[in-house]
Amino acid sequence: MGGDEGKSLDLEGQFGKMIFESILEEGVFRFDCSADDRNAAFPSISFQNPKVRDTPLANVDEIPTYIPTFECSLGQQIVNIEFPLNTSFYGTGEVSRQLERTGKRICTWNTDAWGYGSGTTSLYQSHPWVLAVLPNGEAFGVLADTTRCCELAFVVTSYPVVTFGPFASLTGFLVSLTSILNFLGFCRGTVFMPPMWSLGYHQCRWSYSAATFIC
């Protein structure tokens, strides 16, 4: 965080709808618990240009489709966004088990997973964003702009929440997301389309004994 830890606010017992402002481009909103909370937020390291998160769009009166609510209790900030029934959820980085995260609780605090199994929820990369695929096929994204340990929409200190969409398709959401994020410094820009022959099932040699290797 470059030594800038921001200011600490006493939000204990507060709850309600989060305030919002349009940022970046059409369909993208920043949400905070209050104006004071917005001013005291930690600097962003998620965006390629950190200042864009703190710069509202001028002359934009767009209203978000989904407005999160928050509750601060026992030093924890809980953010809730209600989606329609049969919404599917993806994202959060590398964890074990199925790609779809619906019904799961994911801790975004990765660890060295030298002997992971079905009960190991945190592997080598933690990305605090969620892709929601709505029943009508639209895509909606949520980013918790924090480096702190959190569990889905749960974190120990206040942080901004940024939403994307809804878009007409998954492609629209991914184009919007990749155009403004640098994924915490791991990469910049977009990924090229791989050749068809490289797509398909892949097998990892982890846990195989030397006697079973086939060259």
Tab-separated table of C-alpha atoms in Angstrom:
chain	number	residue	atom	x	y	z
A	1	MET	CA	0.000	0.000	0.000
A	2	GLY	CA	3.013	2.242	-0.245
A	3	GLY	CA	2.802	3.077	3.468
A	4	ASP	CA	-0.502	4.938	2.993
A	5	GLU	CA	-2.905	3.082	5.265
A	6	GLY	CA	-5.735	5.618	5.038
A	7	LYS	CA	-7.834	6.781	7.975
A	8	SER	CA	-9.803	4.601	10.373
A	9	LEU	CA	-13.528	5.239	10.764
A	10	ASP	CA	-15.802	4.048	13.561
A	11	LEU	CA	-18.702	2.506	11.592
A	12	GLU	CA	-19.828	0.110	14.323
A	13	GLY	CA	-23.583	-0.384	14.284
A	14	GLN	CA	-24.175	1.510	11.033
A	15	PHE	CA	-26.275	0.002	8.244
A	16	GLY	CA	-28.319	0.992	5.200
A	17	LYS	CA	-28.016	1.493	1.450
A	18	MET	CA	-24.599	2.350	0.082
A	19	ILE	CA	-24.093	5.665	-1.691
A	20	PHE	CA	-22.929	5.529	-5.310
A	21	GLU	CA	-21.361	7.524	-8.106
A	22	SER	CA	-20.658	6.724	-11.764
A	23	ILE	CA	-17.003	6.123	-12.621
A	24	LEU	CA	-14.924	4.980	-15.576
A	25	GLU	CA	-17.662	4.365	-18.178
A	26	GLU	CA	-21.367	3.698	-18.632
A	27	GLY	CA	-22.687	0.980	-16.318
A	28	VAL	CA	-19.824	1.120	-13.798
A	29	PHE	CA	-20.503	2.414	-10.274
A	30	ARG	CA	-18.515	2.888	-7.085
A	31	PHE	CA	-20.349	2.232	-3.803
A	32	ASP	CA	-19.332	3.345	-0.300
A	33	CYS	CA	-21.017	3.267	3.098
A	34	SER	CA	-20.936	7.080	3.391
A	35	ALA	CA	-19.206	10.169	2.028
A	36	ASP	CA	-16.754	10.128	4.955
A	37	ASP	CA	-16.088	6.454	4.301
A	38	ARG	CA	-15.415	7.248	0.628
A	39	ASN	CA	-12.859	9.912	1.550
A	40	ALA	CA	-11.111	7.586	4.012
A	41	ALA	CA	-10.840	4.601	1.639
A	42	PHE	CA	-7.492	2.951	1.072
A	43	PRO	CA	-5.771	3.745	-2.246
A	44	SER	CA	-6.694	1.410	-5.092
A	45	ILE	CA	-4.167	-1.039	-6.540
A	46	SER	CA	-6.730	-2.831	-8.722
A	47	PHE	CA	-7.014	-0.254	-11.478
A	48	GLN	CA	-4.437	0.442	-14.151
A	49	ASN	CA	-4.894	4.121	-13.322
A	50	PRO	CA	-5.794	4.303	-9.595
A	51	LYS	CA	-7.162	7.849	-9.890
A	52	VAL	CA	-10.089	6.762	-12.086
A	53	ARG	CA	-11.735	5.002	-9.144
A	54	ASP	CA	-11.760	8.271	-7.224
A	55	THR	CA	-12.933	10.457	-10.121
A	56	PRO	CA	-16.715	10.569	-10.730
A	57	LEU	CA	-18.014	10.995	-14.267
A	58	ALA	CA	-19.280	14.509	-14.939
A	59	ASN	CA	-22.908	15.169	-15.955
A	60	VAL	CA	-23.989	11.533	-15.541
A	61	ASP	CA	-27.316	10.789	-13.824
A	62	GLU	CA	-27.377	7.016	-14.383
A	63	ILE	CA	-28.991	4.904	-11.646
A	64	PRO	CA	-27.533	1.441	-10.902
A	65	THR	CA	-29.736	-1.600	-11.393
A	66	TYR	CA	-28.565	-3.101	-8.092
A	67	ILE	CA	-27.732	-0.983	-5.030
A	68	PRO	CA	-25.882	-2.868	-2.261
A	69	THR	CA	-26.743	-2.559	1.403
A	70	PHE	CA	-24.165	-2.648	4.183
A	71	GLU	CA	-23.935	-3.467	7.863
A	72	CYS	CA	-20.988	-2.836	10.190
A	73	SER	CA	-20.872	-5.134	13.203
A	74	LEU	CA	-18.061	-6.380	15.469
A	75	GLY	CA	-15.461	-4.607	13.363
A	76	GLN	CA	-16.639	-6.238	10.159
A	77	GLN	CA	-18.219	-4.736	7.055
A	78	ILE	CA	-20.886	-6.890	5.398
A	79	VAL	CA	-22.105	-5.930	1.931
A	80	ASN	CA	-25.238	-7.530	0.474
A	81	ILE	CA	-26.464	-7.442	-3.129
A	82	GLU	CA	-29.742	-9.230	-3.873
A	83	PHE	CA	-29.891	-10.996	-7.250
A	84	PRO	CA	-32.795	-12.821	-8.953
A	85	LEU	CA	-33.315	-16.508	-8.269
A	86	ASN	CA	-31.276	-18.894	-10.452
A	87	THR	CA	-28.366	-16.464	-10.778
A	88	SER	CA	-25.023	-18.293	-11.191
A	89	PHE	CA	-21.766	-17.029	-9.664
A	90	TYR	CA	-18.152	-17.390	-10.799
A	91	GLY	CA	-14.763	-15.797	-10.098
A	92	THR	CA	-12.814	-15.231	-6.822
A	93	GLY	CA	-9.487	-16.605	-8.075
A	94	GLU	CA	-8.007	-20.074	-7.596
A	95	VAL	CA	-9.905	-22.419	-5.281
A	96	SER	CA	-10.588	-26.133	-5.339
A	97	ARG	CA	-13.795	-27.812	-6.537
A	98	GLN	CA	-16.108	-26.689	-9.325
A	99	LEU	CA	-15.782	-23.503	-11.366
A	100	GLU	CA	-19.267	-22.310	-10.414
A	101	ARG	CA	-19.237	-20.752	-6.948
A	102	THR	CA	-22.991	-20.690	-6.362
A	103	GLY	CA	-23.776	-21.677	-2.773
A	104	LYS	CA	-20.091	-21.600	-1.710
A	105	ARG	CA	-18.161	-19.422	0.715
A	106	ILE	CA	-14.756	-18.426	-0.648
A	107	CYS	CA	-12.005	-16.857	1.437
A	108	THR	CA	-9.884	-14.479	-0.647
A	109	TRP	CA	-6.700	-15.059	1.319
A	110	ASN	CA	-4.493	-17.399	-0.662
A	111	THR	CA	-1.986	-19.808	0.829
A	112	ASP	CA	0.713	-22.199	-0.341
A	113	ALA	CA	-1.368	-25.233	-1.336
A	114	TRP	CA	1.319	-27.907	-1.532
A	115	GLY	CA	-1.127	-30.656	-0.500
A	116	TYR	CA	-4.540	-29.262	-1.341
A	117	GLY	CA	-7.773	-31.232	-1.473
A	118	SER	CA	-11.513	-30.661	-1.712
A	119	GLY	CA	-11.512	-28.806	1.614
A	120	THR	CA	-8.787	-26.326	0.621
A	121	THR	CA	-10.573	-23.151	-0.422
A	122	SER	CA	-7.602	-20.817	-0.924
A	123	LEU	CA	-4.841	-21.636	-3.393
A	124	TYR	CA	-2.264	-19.440	-5.103
A	125	GLN	CA	-4.269	-16.466	-6.361
A	126	SER	CA	-7.053	-14.473	-4.698
A	127	HIS	CA	-9.130	-12.119	-6.849
A	128	PRO	CA	-11.904	-10.347	-4.910
A	129	TRP	CA	-14.336	-10.103	-7.823
A	130	VAL	CA	-17.450	-12.057	-8.685
A	131	LEU	CA	-19.136	-12.651	-12.037
A	132	ALA	CA	-22.904	-13.079	-11.735
A	133	VAL	CA	-24.741	-14.595	-14.707
A	134	LEU	CA	-28.391	-13.576	-14.425
A	135	PRO	CA	-31.258	-15.896	-15.423
A	136	ASN	CA	-31.871	-13.855	-18.597
A	137	GLY	CA	-28.247	-14.333	-19.716
A	138	GLU	CA	-27.011	-10.879	-18.728
A	139	ALA	CA	-23.679	-10.587	-16.913
A	140	PHE	CA	-22.985	-8.499	-13.812
A	141	GLY	CA	-19.665	-7.993	-12.043
A	142	VAL	CA	-18.736	-7.015	-8.489
A	143	LEU	CA	-15.234	-6.010	-7.373
A	144	ALA	CA	-14.271	-5.561	-3.714
A	145	ASP	CA	-11.434	-3.079	-4.088
A	146	THR	CA	-9.354	-4.289	-1.172
A	147	THR	CA	-6.230	-6.321	-0.435
A	148	ARG	CA	-7.550	-7.388	2.963
A	149	CYS	CA	-8.762	-10.875	3.760
A	150	CYS	CA	-12.450	-11.161	2.892
A	151	GLU	CA	-15.050	-13.848	2.435
A	152	LEU	CA	-17.223	-13.108	-0.573
A	153	ALA	CA	-18.665	-9.677	0.399
A	154	PHE	CA	-17.079	-9.674	3.838
A	155	VAL	CA	-14.014	-7.748	5.067
A	156	VAL	CA	-12.627	-6.458	8.363
A	157	THR	CA	-12.338	-2.814	7.244
A	158	SER	CA	-14.387	-0.553	4.978
A	159	TYR	CA	-13.681	-0.641	1.252
A	160	PRO	CA	-15.295	0.540	-1.986
A	161	VAL	CA	-17.422	-1.846	-4.044
A	162	VAL	CA	-17.430	-1.417	-7.829
A	163	THR	CA	-20.119	-2.980	-10.027
A	164	PHE	CA	-20.155	-3.535	-13.789
A	165	GLY	CA	-23.328	-3.842	-15.854
A	166	PRO	CA	-25.630	-5.590	-16.376
A	167	PHE	CA	-24.315	-6.259	-19.891
A	168	ALA	CA	-26.088	-8.167	-22.635
A	169	SER	CA	-23.528	-10.986	-22.553
A	170	LEU	CA	-20.443	-12.339	-20.767
A	171	THR	CA	-18.291	-10.724	-23.443
A	172	GLY	CA	-19.554	-7.262	-22.550
A	173	PHE	CA	-18.630	-7.692	-18.890
A	174	LEU	CA	-15.176	-9.132	-19.633
A	175	VAL	CA	-14.365	-6.354	-22.114
A	176	SER	CA	-15.327	-3.736	-19.521
A	177	LEU	CA	-13.373	-5.431	-16.728
A	178	THR	CA	-10.153	-6.101	-18.638
A	179	SER	CA	-10.068	-2.633	-20.180
A	180	ILE	CA	-9.608	-0.913	-16.804
A	181	LEU	CA	-7.994	-3.439	-14.441
A	182	ASN	CA	-4.427	-4.676	-14.330
A	183	PHE	CA	-5.274	-7.658	-12.085
A	184	LEU	CA	-3.045	-6.531	-9.232
A	185	GLY	CA	0.018	-6.238	-11.454
A	186	PHE	CA	-0.023	-9.785	-12.850
A	187	CYS	CA	-0.803	-8.637	-16.380
A	188	ARG	CA	-1.765	-5.608	-18.416
A	189	GLY	CA	-4.134	-5.429	-21.328
A	190	THR	CA	-6.122	-8.308	-22.740
A	191	VAL	CA	-5.184	-11.915	-23.443
A	192	PHE	CA	-4.942	-13.096	-27.048
A	193	MET	CA	-7.262	-15.863	-28.246
A	194	PRO	CA	-5.390	-19.194	-27.937
A	195	PRO	CA	-5.334	-21.621	-30.873
A	196	MET	CA	-8.110	-24.226	-31.007
A	197	TRP	CA	-5.692	-27.116	-30.473
A	198	SER	CA	-4.662	-25.717	-27.068
A	199	LEU	CA	-8.197	-25.780	-25.653
A	200	GLY	CA	-9.564	-28.798	-23.815
A	201	TYR	CA	-8.836	-30.924	-20.769
A	202	HIS	CA	-5.384	-30.699	-19.228
A	203	GLN	CA	-3.828	-32.973	-16.649
A	204	CYS	CA	-1.520	-31.924	-13.830
A	205	ARG	CA	1.314	-34.253	-12.790
A	206	TRP	CA	1.088	-33.196	-9.146
A	207	SER	CA	0.689	-36.193	-6.794
A	208	TYR	CA	1.874	-38.750	-9.366
A	209	SER	CA	4.789	-40.933	-8.339
A	210	ALA	CA	7.837	-41.175	-10.616
A	211	ALA	CA	6.855	-44.729	-11.595
A	212	THR	CA	3.654	-43.531	-13.217
A	213	PHE	CA	5.200	-40.848	-15.451
A	214	ILE	CA	4.844	-41.647	-19.143
A	215	CYS	CA	7.242	-39.838	-21.454
